[in-house]
Amino acid sequence: LGGFCLVVTQEDHLAVSLETNLDLHYVVAHQQIEIKTSASRTVIPQEISLETAIKQWSNLGGFTAALFKNDKDLLAFCAQDFVVETHRKSQIPHFDELKELAVANGALIFGISGSGPSVFALCESNQTAMAVKESFDKLLTKKEHDYHLYSGSVDKKGVHELL
């Protein structure tokens, strides 16, 4: 449930829970469209430049360090995706508009959840998250797809099982 995790290997189902003391709040917008993971993977190039790979890996390391150091500025800086977002965003209706709204309303981070169609914003406060959520609602009510919005606090413990 909740929090952050780093998937080390999908074959062995190995994931590492990443605990943090950052007080973060999320907003998830899920438009009621189907994007198959298998199809979504085909839009990502099989090869990327070394320069892009280095930027992506550097950001992953920085993002992970930011969680452990409780550094929101570093977290926001390292959240830029150089590989997936560029290629998958065209599959998600209104992606650019949602991202602009998230940033304009103070979100630290905006990105694609998994292969989509869900997108998320991470915010420093519940007040900011509610402003982002309200702006998403205003935009999406005017559009052609049904949608659901979710919000809450990010679990500081990291991903864990509830018994």
mmCIF file with all atom_site columns, C-alpha atoms in Angstrom:
data_model
loop_
_atom_site.group_PDB
_atom_site.id
_atom_site.type_symbol
_atom_site.label_atom_id
_atom_site.label_alt_id
_atom_site.label_comp_id
_atom_site.label_asym_id
_atom_site.label_entity_id
_atom_site.label_seq_id
_atom_site.pdbx_PDB_ins_code
_atom_site.Cartn_x
_atom_site.Cartn_y
_atom_site.Cartn_z
_atom_site.occupancy
_atom_site.B_iso_or_equiv
_atom_site.pdbx_formal_charge
_atom_site.auth_seq_id
_atom_site.auth_comp_id
_atom_site.auth_asym_id
_atom_site.auth_atom_id
_atom_site.pdbx_PDB_model_num
ATOM 1   C CA . LEU A 1 1   ? 0.000   0.000   0.000   1.00 0.00 ? 1   LEU A CA 1
ATOM 2   C CA . GLY A 1 2   ? 1.188   3.493   -0.852  1.00 0.00 ? 2   GLY A CA 1
ATOM 3   C CA . GLY A 1 3   ? 4.573   5.094   -0.663  1.00 0.00 ? 3   GLY A CA 1
ATOM 4   C CA . PHE A 1 4   ? 7.506   4.726   -3.009  1.00 0.00 ? 4   PHE A CA 1
ATOM 5   C CA . CYS A 1 5   ? 9.272   1.639   -4.236  1.00 0.00 ? 5   CYS A CA 1
ATOM 6   C CA . LEU A 1 6   ? 12.106  0.896   -6.624  1.00 0.00 ? 6   LEU A CA 1
ATOM 7   C CA . VAL A 1 7   ? 11.443  -2.110  -8.854  1.00 0.00 ? 7   VAL A CA 1
ATOM 8   C CA . VAL A 1 8   ? 14.810  -3.849  -9.140  1.00 0.00 ? 8   VAL A CA 1
ATOM 9   C CA . THR A 1 9   ? 13.722  -6.724  -11.356 1.00 0.00 ? 9   THR A CA 1
ATOM 10  C CA . GLN A 1 10  ? 10.341  -7.622  -12.749 1.00 0.00 ? 10  GLN A CA 1
ATOM 11  C CA . GLU A 1 11  ? 11.331  -11.228 -13.459 1.00 0.00 ? 11  GLU A CA 1
ATOM 12  C CA . ASP A 1 12  ? 11.999  -11.995 -9.795  1.00 0.00 ? 12  ASP A CA 1
ATOM 13  C CA . HIS A 1 13  ? 9.380   -9.537  -8.515  1.00 0.00 ? 13  HIS A CA 1
ATOM 14  C CA . LEU A 1 14  ? 12.075  -7.767  -6.491  1.00 0.00 ? 14  LEU A CA 1
ATOM 15  C CA . ALA A 1 15  ? 11.142  -4.317  -5.259  1.00 0.00 ? 15  ALA A CA 1
ATOM 16  C CA . VAL A 1 16  ? 12.695  -2.172  -2.568  1.00 0.00 ? 16  VAL A CA 1
ATOM 17  C CA . SER A 1 17  ? 10.482  -0.014  -0.382  1.00 0.00 ? 17  SER A CA 1
ATOM 18  C CA . LEU A 1 18  ? 11.777  3.555   -0.118  1.00 0.00 ? 18  LEU A CA 1
ATOM 19  C CA . GLU A 1 19  ? 10.893  5.233   3.151   1.00 0.00 ? 19  GLU A CA 1
ATOM 20  C CA . THR A 1 20  ? 10.909  9.004   3.502   1.00 0.00 ? 20  THR A CA 1
ATOM 21  C CA . ASN A 1 21  ? 9.898   11.634  6.012   1.00 0.00 ? 21  ASN A CA 1
ATOM 22  C CA . LEU A 1 22  ? 8.713   13.996  3.293   1.00 0.00 ? 22  LEU A CA 1
ATOM 23  C CA . ASP A 1 23  ? 5.156   15.188  3.768   1.00 0.00 ? 23  ASP A CA 1
ATOM 24  C CA . LEU A 1 24  ? 3.782   14.758  0.249   1.00 0.00 ? 24  LEU A CA 1
ATOM 25  C CA . HIS A 1 25  ? 0.257   14.749  -1.118  1.00 0.00 ? 25  HIS A CA 1
ATOM 26  C CA . TYR A 1 26  ? -0.887  13.216  -4.376  1.00 0.00 ? 26  TYR A CA 1
ATOM 27  C CA . VAL A 1 27  ? -3.561  13.747  -6.974  1.00 0.00 ? 27  VAL A CA 1
ATOM 28  C CA . VAL A 1 28  ? -4.262  11.033  -9.535  1.00 0.00 ? 28  VAL A CA 1
ATOM 29  C CA . ALA A 1 29  ? -6.396  11.622  -12.614 1.00 0.00 ? 29  ALA A CA 1
ATOM 30  C CA . HIS A 1 30  ? -7.617  8.457   -14.306 1.00 0.00 ? 30  HIS A CA 1
ATOM 31  C CA . GLN A 1 31  ? -9.474  8.921   -17.568 1.00 0.00 ? 31  GLN A CA 1
ATOM 32  C CA . GLN A 1 32  ? -11.726 6.008   -18.446 1.00 0.00 ? 32  GLN A CA 1
ATOM 33  C CA . ILE A 1 33  ? -9.851  4.847   -21.514 1.00 0.00 ? 33  ILE A CA 1
ATOM 34  C CA . GLU A 1 34  ? -7.861  1.674   -22.027 1.00 0.00 ? 34  GLU A CA 1
ATOM 35  C CA . ILE A 1 35  ? -4.154  1.727   -22.706 1.00 0.00 ? 35  ILE A CA 1
ATOM 36  C CA . LYS A 1 36  ? -2.691  -1.753  -22.877 1.00 0.00 ? 36  LYS A CA 1
ATOM 37  C CA . THR A 1 37  ? 0.749   -1.977  -21.297 1.00 0.00 ? 37  THR A CA 1
ATOM 38  C CA . SER A 1 38  ? 1.975   -4.104  -24.192 1.00 0.00 ? 38  SER A CA 1
ATOM 39  C CA . ALA A 1 39  ? 0.906   -1.438  -26.693 1.00 0.00 ? 39  ALA A CA 1
ATOM 40  C CA . SER A 1 40  ? 2.282   1.358   -24.535 1.00 0.00 ? 40  SER A CA 1
ATOM 41  C CA . ARG A 1 41  ? 5.701   -0.293  -24.457 1.00 0.00 ? 41  ARG A CA 1
ATOM 42  C CA . THR A 1 42  ? 5.896   -0.329  -28.251 1.00 0.00 ? 42  THR A CA 1
ATOM 43  C CA . VAL A 1 43  ? 6.055   3.475   -28.467 1.00 0.00 ? 43  VAL A CA 1
ATOM 44  C CA . ILE A 1 44  ? 9.235   3.601   -26.392 1.00 0.00 ? 44  ILE A CA 1
ATOM 45  C CA . PRO A 1 45  ? 12.371  3.202   -28.524 1.00 0.00 ? 45  PRO A CA 1
ATOM 46  C CA . GLN A 1 46  ? 14.378  0.023   -28.031 1.00 0.00 ? 46  GLN A CA 1
ATOM 47  C CA . GLU A 1 47  ? 17.558  2.110   -27.945 1.00 0.00 ? 47  GLU A CA 1
ATOM 48  C CA . ILE A 1 48  ? 18.261  5.528   -26.472 1.00 0.00 ? 48  ILE A CA 1
ATOM 49  C CA . SER A 1 49  ? 21.345  7.701   -26.704 1.00 0.00 ? 49  SER A CA 1
ATOM 50  C CA . LEU A 1 50  ? 24.023  7.424   -24.054 1.00 0.00 ? 50  LEU A CA 1
ATOM 51  C CA . GLU A 1 51  ? 23.407  11.078  -23.185 1.00 0.00 ? 51  GLU A CA 1
ATOM 52  C CA . THR A 1 52  ? 19.699  10.405  -22.542 1.00 0.00 ? 52  THR A CA 1
ATOM 53  C CA . ALA A 1 53  ? 20.486  7.255   -20.560 1.00 0.00 ? 53  ALA A CA 1
ATOM 54  C CA . ILE A 1 54  ? 22.943  9.112   -18.343 1.00 0.00 ? 54  ILE A CA 1
ATOM 55  C CA . LYS A 1 55  ? 20.426  11.898  -17.658 1.00 0.00 ? 55  LYS A CA 1
ATOM 56  C CA . GLN A 1 56  ? 17.709  9.344   -16.835 1.00 0.00 ? 56  GLN A CA 1
ATOM 57  C CA . TRP A 1 57  ? 19.932  7.255   -14.535 1.00 0.00 ? 57  TRP A CA 1
ATOM 58  C CA . SER A 1 58  ? 21.264  10.385  -12.840 1.00 0.00 ? 58  SER A CA 1
ATOM 59  C CA . ASN A 1 59  ? 17.726  11.506  -12.131 1.00 0.00 ? 59  ASN A CA 1
ATOM 60  C CA . LEU A 1 60  ? 16.781  8.096   -10.742 1.00 0.00 ? 60  LEU A CA 1
ATOM 61  C CA . GLY A 1 61  ? 19.746  8.205   -8.372  1.00 0.00 ? 61  GLY A CA 1
ATOM 62  C CA . GLY A 1 62  ? 18.964  11.781  -7.376  1.00 0.00 ? 62  GLY A CA 1
ATOM 63  C CA . PHE A 1 63  ? 15.270  11.017  -6.890  1.00 0.00 ? 63  PHE A CA 1
ATOM 64  C CA . THR A 1 64  ? 16.094  8.067   -4.631  1.00 0.00 ? 64  THR A CA 1
ATOM 65  C CA . ALA A 1 65  ? 18.614  10.142  -2.658  1.00 0.00 ? 65  ALA A CA 1
ATOM 66  C CA . ALA A 1 66  ? 16.055  12.942  -2.308  1.00 0.00 ? 66  ALA A CA 1
ATOM 67  C CA . LEU A 1 67  ? 13.604  10.554  -0.645  1.00 0.00 ? 67  LEU A CA 1
ATOM 68  C CA . PHE A 1 68  ? 16.207  9.442   1.890   1.00 0.00 ? 68  PHE A CA 1
ATOM 69  C CA . LYS A 1 69  ? 17.502  12.992  2.458   1.00 0.00 ? 69  LYS A CA 1
ATOM 70  C CA . ASN A 1 70  ? 13.963  14.412  2.682   1.00 0.00 ? 70  ASN A CA 1
ATOM 71  C CA . ASP A 1 71  ? 14.888  17.005  0.061   1.00 0.00 ? 71  ASP A CA 1
ATOM 72  C CA . LYS A 1 72  ? 11.806  18.256  -1.831  1.00 0.00 ? 72  LYS A CA 1
ATOM 73  C CA . ASP A 1 73  ? 13.816  20.519  -4.128  1.00 0.00 ? 73  ASP A CA 1
ATOM 74  C CA . LEU A 1 74  ? 16.078  17.679  -5.251  1.00 0.00 ? 74  LEU A CA 1
ATOM 75  C CA . LEU A 1 75  ? 13.043  15.412  -5.622  1.00 0.00 ? 75  LEU A CA 1
ATOM 76  C CA . ALA A 1 76  ? 11.327  17.900  -7.928  1.00 0.00 ? 76  ALA A CA 1
ATOM 77  C CA . PHE A 1 77  ? 14.507  18.529  -9.920  1.00 0.00 ? 77  PHE A CA 1
ATOM 78  C CA . CYS A 1 78  ? 15.180  14.817  -10.452 1.00 0.00 ? 78  CYS A CA 1
ATOM 79  C CA . ALA A 1 79  ? 11.612  13.898  -11.398 1.00 0.00 ? 79  ALA A CA 1
ATOM 80  C CA . GLN A 1 80  ? 12.066  14.907  -15.033 1.00 0.00 ? 80  GLN A CA 1
ATOM 81  C CA . ASP A 1 81  ? 11.604  11.853  -17.259 1.00 0.00 ? 81  ASP A CA 1
ATOM 82  C CA . PHE A 1 82  ? 13.744  11.769  -20.399 1.00 0.00 ? 82  PHE A CA 1
ATOM 83  C CA . VAL A 1 83  ? 12.565  8.410   -21.756 1.00 0.00 ? 83  VAL A CA 1
ATOM 84  C CA . VAL A 1 84  ? 8.953   7.437   -21.122 1.00 0.00 ? 84  VAL A CA 1
ATOM 85  C CA . GLU A 1 85  ? 6.997   10.702  -20.949 1.00 0.00 ? 85  GLU A CA 1
ATOM 86  C CA . THR A 1 86  ? 8.229   11.983  -24.301 1.00 0.00 ? 86  THR A CA 1
ATOM 87  C CA . HIS A 1 87  ? 6.883   8.933   -26.102 1.00 0.00 ? 87  HIS A CA 1
ATOM 88  C CA . ARG A 1 88  ? 3.818   7.945   -24.054 1.00 0.00 ? 88  ARG A CA 1
ATOM 89  C CA . LYS A 1 89  ? 2.226   11.317  -23.388 1.00 0.00 ? 89  LYS A CA 1
ATOM 90  C CA . SER A 1 90  ? 0.547   11.326  -26.810 1.00 0.00 ? 90  SER A CA 1
ATOM 91  C CA . GLN A 1 91  ? -1.496  8.278   -25.725 1.00 0.00 ? 91  GLN A CA 1
ATOM 92  C CA . ILE A 1 92  ? -3.008  10.162  -22.786 1.00 0.00 ? 92  ILE A CA 1
ATOM 93  C CA . PRO A 1 93  ? -5.721  12.666  -23.687 1.00 0.00 ? 93  PRO A CA 1
ATOM 94  C CA . HIS A 1 94  ? -5.053  16.214  -22.457 1.00 0.00 ? 94  HIS A CA 1
ATOM 95  C CA . PHE A 1 95  ? -1.661  15.270  -20.991 1.00 0.00 ? 95  PHE A CA 1
ATOM 96  C CA . ASP A 1 96  ? -0.004  18.613  -21.703 1.00 0.00 ? 96  ASP A CA 1
ATOM 97  C CA . GLU A 1 97  ? -2.987  20.579  -20.379 1.00 0.00 ? 97  GLU A CA 1
ATOM 98  C CA . LEU A 1 98  ? -3.031  18.537  -17.160 1.00 0.00 ? 98  LEU A CA 1
ATOM 99  C CA . LYS A 1 99  ? 0.705   18.999  -16.692 1.00 0.00 ? 99  LYS A CA 1
ATOM 100 C CA . GLU A 1 100 ? 0.399   22.755  -17.201 1.00 0.00 ? 100 GLU A CA 1
ATOM 101 C CA . LEU A 1 101 ? -2.402  22.911  -14.628 1.00 0.00 ? 101 LEU A CA 1
ATOM 102 C CA . ALA A 1 102 ? -0.423  20.868  -12.101 1.00 0.00 ? 102 ALA A CA 1
ATOM 103 C CA . VAL A 1 103 ? 2.624   23.103  -12.423 1.00 0.00 ? 103 VAL A CA 1
ATOM 104 C CA . ALA A 1 104 ? 0.552   26.319  -12.413 1.00 0.00 ? 104 ALA A CA 1
ATOM 105 C CA . ASN A 1 105 ? -1.123  25.217  -9.180  1.00 0.00 ? 105 ASN A CA 1
ATOM 106 C CA . GLY A 1 106 ? 2.160   24.442  -7.422  1.00 0.00 ? 106 GLY A CA 1
ATOM 107 C CA . ALA A 1 107 ? 2.733   20.708  -7.893  1.00 0.00 ? 107 ALA A CA 1
ATOM 108 C CA . LEU A 1 108 ? 6.319   19.574  -7.348  1.00 0.00 ? 108 LEU A CA 1
ATOM 109 C CA . ILE A 1 109 ? 6.032   16.713  -9.815  1.00 0.00 ? 109 ILE A CA 1
ATOM 110 C CA . PHE A 1 110 ? 3.725   15.599  -12.608 1.00 0.00 ? 110 PHE A CA 1
ATOM 111 C CA . GLY A 1 111 ? 4.037   12.312  -14.436 1.00 0.00 ? 111 GLY A CA 1
ATOM 112 C CA . ILE A 1 112 ? 2.522   9.205   -15.928 1.00 0.00 ? 112 ILE A CA 1
ATOM 113 C CA . SER A 1 113 ? 1.520   6.423   -13.569 1.00 0.00 ? 113 SER A CA 1
ATOM 114 C CA . GLY A 1 114 ? 2.662   3.114   -15.017 1.00 0.00 ? 114 GLY A CA 1
ATOM 115 C CA . SER A 1 115 ? 1.770   2.868   -18.686 1.00 0.00 ? 115 SER A CA 1
ATOM 116 C CA . GLY A 1 116 ? -1.160  5.269   -18.298 1.00 0.00 ? 116 GLY A CA 1
ATOM 117 C CA . PRO A 1 117 ? -3.800  6.465   -18.681 1.00 0.00 ? 117 PRO A CA 1
ATOM 118 C CA . SER A 1 118 ? -3.456  7.627   -15.066 1.00 0.00 ? 118 SER A CA 1
ATOM 119 C CA . VAL A 1 119 ? -1.336  10.693  -14.395 1.00 0.00 ? 119 VAL A CA 1
ATOM 120 C CA . PHE A 1 120 ? -0.274  12.007  -11.011 1.00 0.00 ? 120 PHE A CA 1
ATOM 121 C CA . ALA A 1 121 ? 0.853   15.176  -9.313  1.00 0.00 ? 121 ALA A CA 1
ATOM 122 C CA . LEU A 1 122 ? 2.877   15.271  -6.104  1.00 0.00 ? 122 LEU A CA 1
ATOM 123 C CA . CYS A 1 123 ? 2.431   18.329  -3.936  1.00 0.00 ? 123 CYS A CA 1
ATOM 124 C CA . GLU A 1 124 ? 3.975   19.795  -0.786  1.00 0.00 ? 124 GLU A CA 1
ATOM 125 C CA . SER A 1 125 ? 0.656   20.348  0.960   1.00 0.00 ? 125 SER A CA 1
ATOM 126 C CA . ASN A 1 126 ? -2.909  19.146  1.001   1.00 0.00 ? 126 ASN A CA 1
ATOM 127 C CA . GLN A 1 127 ? -3.994  22.681  0.065   1.00 0.00 ? 127 GLN A CA 1
ATOM 128 C CA . THR A 1 128 ? -1.876  22.566  -3.106  1.00 0.00 ? 128 THR A CA 1
ATOM 129 C CA . ALA A 1 129 ? -3.125  19.074  -3.920  1.00 0.00 ? 129 ALA A CA 1
ATOM 130 C CA . MET A 1 130 ? -6.738  20.244  -3.605  1.00 0.00 ? 130 MET A CA 1
ATOM 131 C CA . ALA A 1 131 ? -6.037  23.182  -5.946  1.00 0.00 ? 131 ALA A CA 1
ATOM 132 C CA . VAL A 1 132 ? -4.498  20.796  -8.486  1.00 0.00 ? 132 VAL A CA 1
ATOM 133 C CA . LYS A 1 133 ? -7.413  18.390  -8.111  1.00 0.00 ? 133 LYS A CA 1
ATOM 134 C CA . GLU A 1 134 ? -9.954  21.184  -8.608  1.00 0.00 ? 134 GLU A CA 1
ATOM 135 C CA . SER A 1 135 ? -8.161  22.403  -11.741 1.00 0.00 ? 135 SER A CA 1
ATOM 136 C CA . PHE A 1 136 ? -8.082  18.854  -13.148 1.00 0.00 ? 136 PHE A CA 1
ATOM 137 C CA . ASP A 1 137 ? -11.800 18.504  -12.440 1.00 0.00 ? 137 ASP A CA 1
ATOM 138 C CA . LYS A 1 138 ? -12.615 21.782  -14.216 1.00 0.00 ? 138 LYS A CA 1
ATOM 139 C CA . LEU A 1 139 ? -10.661 20.702  -17.290 1.00 0.00 ? 139 LEU A CA 1
ATOM 140 C CA . LEU A 1 140 ? -11.840 17.105  -17.485 1.00 0.00 ? 140 LEU A CA 1
ATOM 141 C CA . THR A 1 141 ? -15.545 17.880  -17.003 1.00 0.00 ? 141 THR A CA 1
ATOM 142 C CA . LYS A 1 142 ? -15.376 19.662  -20.365 1.00 0.00 ? 142 LYS A CA 1
ATOM 143 C CA . LYS A 1 143 ? -13.806 16.681  -22.145 1.00 0.00 ? 143 LYS A CA 1
ATOM 144 C CA . GLU A 1 144 ? -15.158 13.557  -23.807 1.00 0.00 ? 144 GLU A CA 1
ATOM 145 C CA . HIS A 1 145 ? -14.009 10.847  -21.368 1.00 0.00 ? 145 HIS A CA 1
ATOM 146 C CA . ASP A 1 146 ? -15.359 9.855   -17.994 1.00 0.00 ? 146 ASP A CA 1
ATOM 147 C CA . TYR A 1 147 ? -12.713 10.160  -15.306 1.00 0.00 ? 147 TYR A CA 1
ATOM 148 C CA . HIS A 1 148 ? -11.957 9.652   -11.639 1.00 0.00 ? 148 HIS A CA 1
ATOM 149 C CA . LEU A 1 149 ? -9.814  11.836  -9.411  1.00 0.00 ? 149 LEU A CA 1
ATOM 150 C CA . TYR A 1 150 ? -8.083  10.537  -6.306  1.00 0.00 ? 150 TYR A CA 1
ATOM 151 C CA . SER A 1 151 ? -6.083  12.403  -3.686  1.00 0.00 ? 151 SER A CA 1
ATOM 152 C CA . GLY A 1 152 ? -4.438  11.806  -0.356  1.00 0.00 ? 152 GLY A CA 1
ATOM 153 C CA . SER A 1 153 ? -1.187  11.734  1.573   1.00 0.00 ? 153 SER A CA 1
ATOM 154 C CA . VAL A 1 154 ? 1.764   9.668   0.403   1.00 0.00 ? 154 VAL A CA 1
ATOM 155 C CA . ASP A 1 155 ? 2.566   6.959   2.930   1.00 0.00 ? 155 ASP A CA 1
ATOM 156 C CA . LYS A 1 156 ? 5.979   7.716   4.455   1.00 0.00 ? 156 LYS A CA 1
ATOM 157 C CA . LYS A 1 157 ? 6.662   4.068   5.257   1.00 0.00 ? 157 LYS A CA 1
ATOM 158 C CA . GLY A 1 158 ? 6.943   3.063   1.634   1.00 0.00 ? 158 GLY A CA 1
ATOM 159 C CA . VAL A 1 159 ? 5.147   0.208   -0.015  1.00 0.00 ? 159 VAL A CA 1
ATOM 160 C CA . HIS A 1 160 ? 3.998   -2.389  2.492   1.00 0.00 ? 160 HIS A CA 1
ATOM 161 C CA . GLU A 1 161 ? 1.394   -5.073  2.921   1.00 0.00 ? 161 GLU A CA 1
ATOM 162 C CA . LEU A 1 162 ? -1.613  -4.546  5.153   1.00 0.00 ? 162 LEU A CA 1
ATOM 163 C CA . LEU A 1 163 ? -2.610  -7.571  7.172   1.00 0.00 ? 163 LEU A CA 1
#
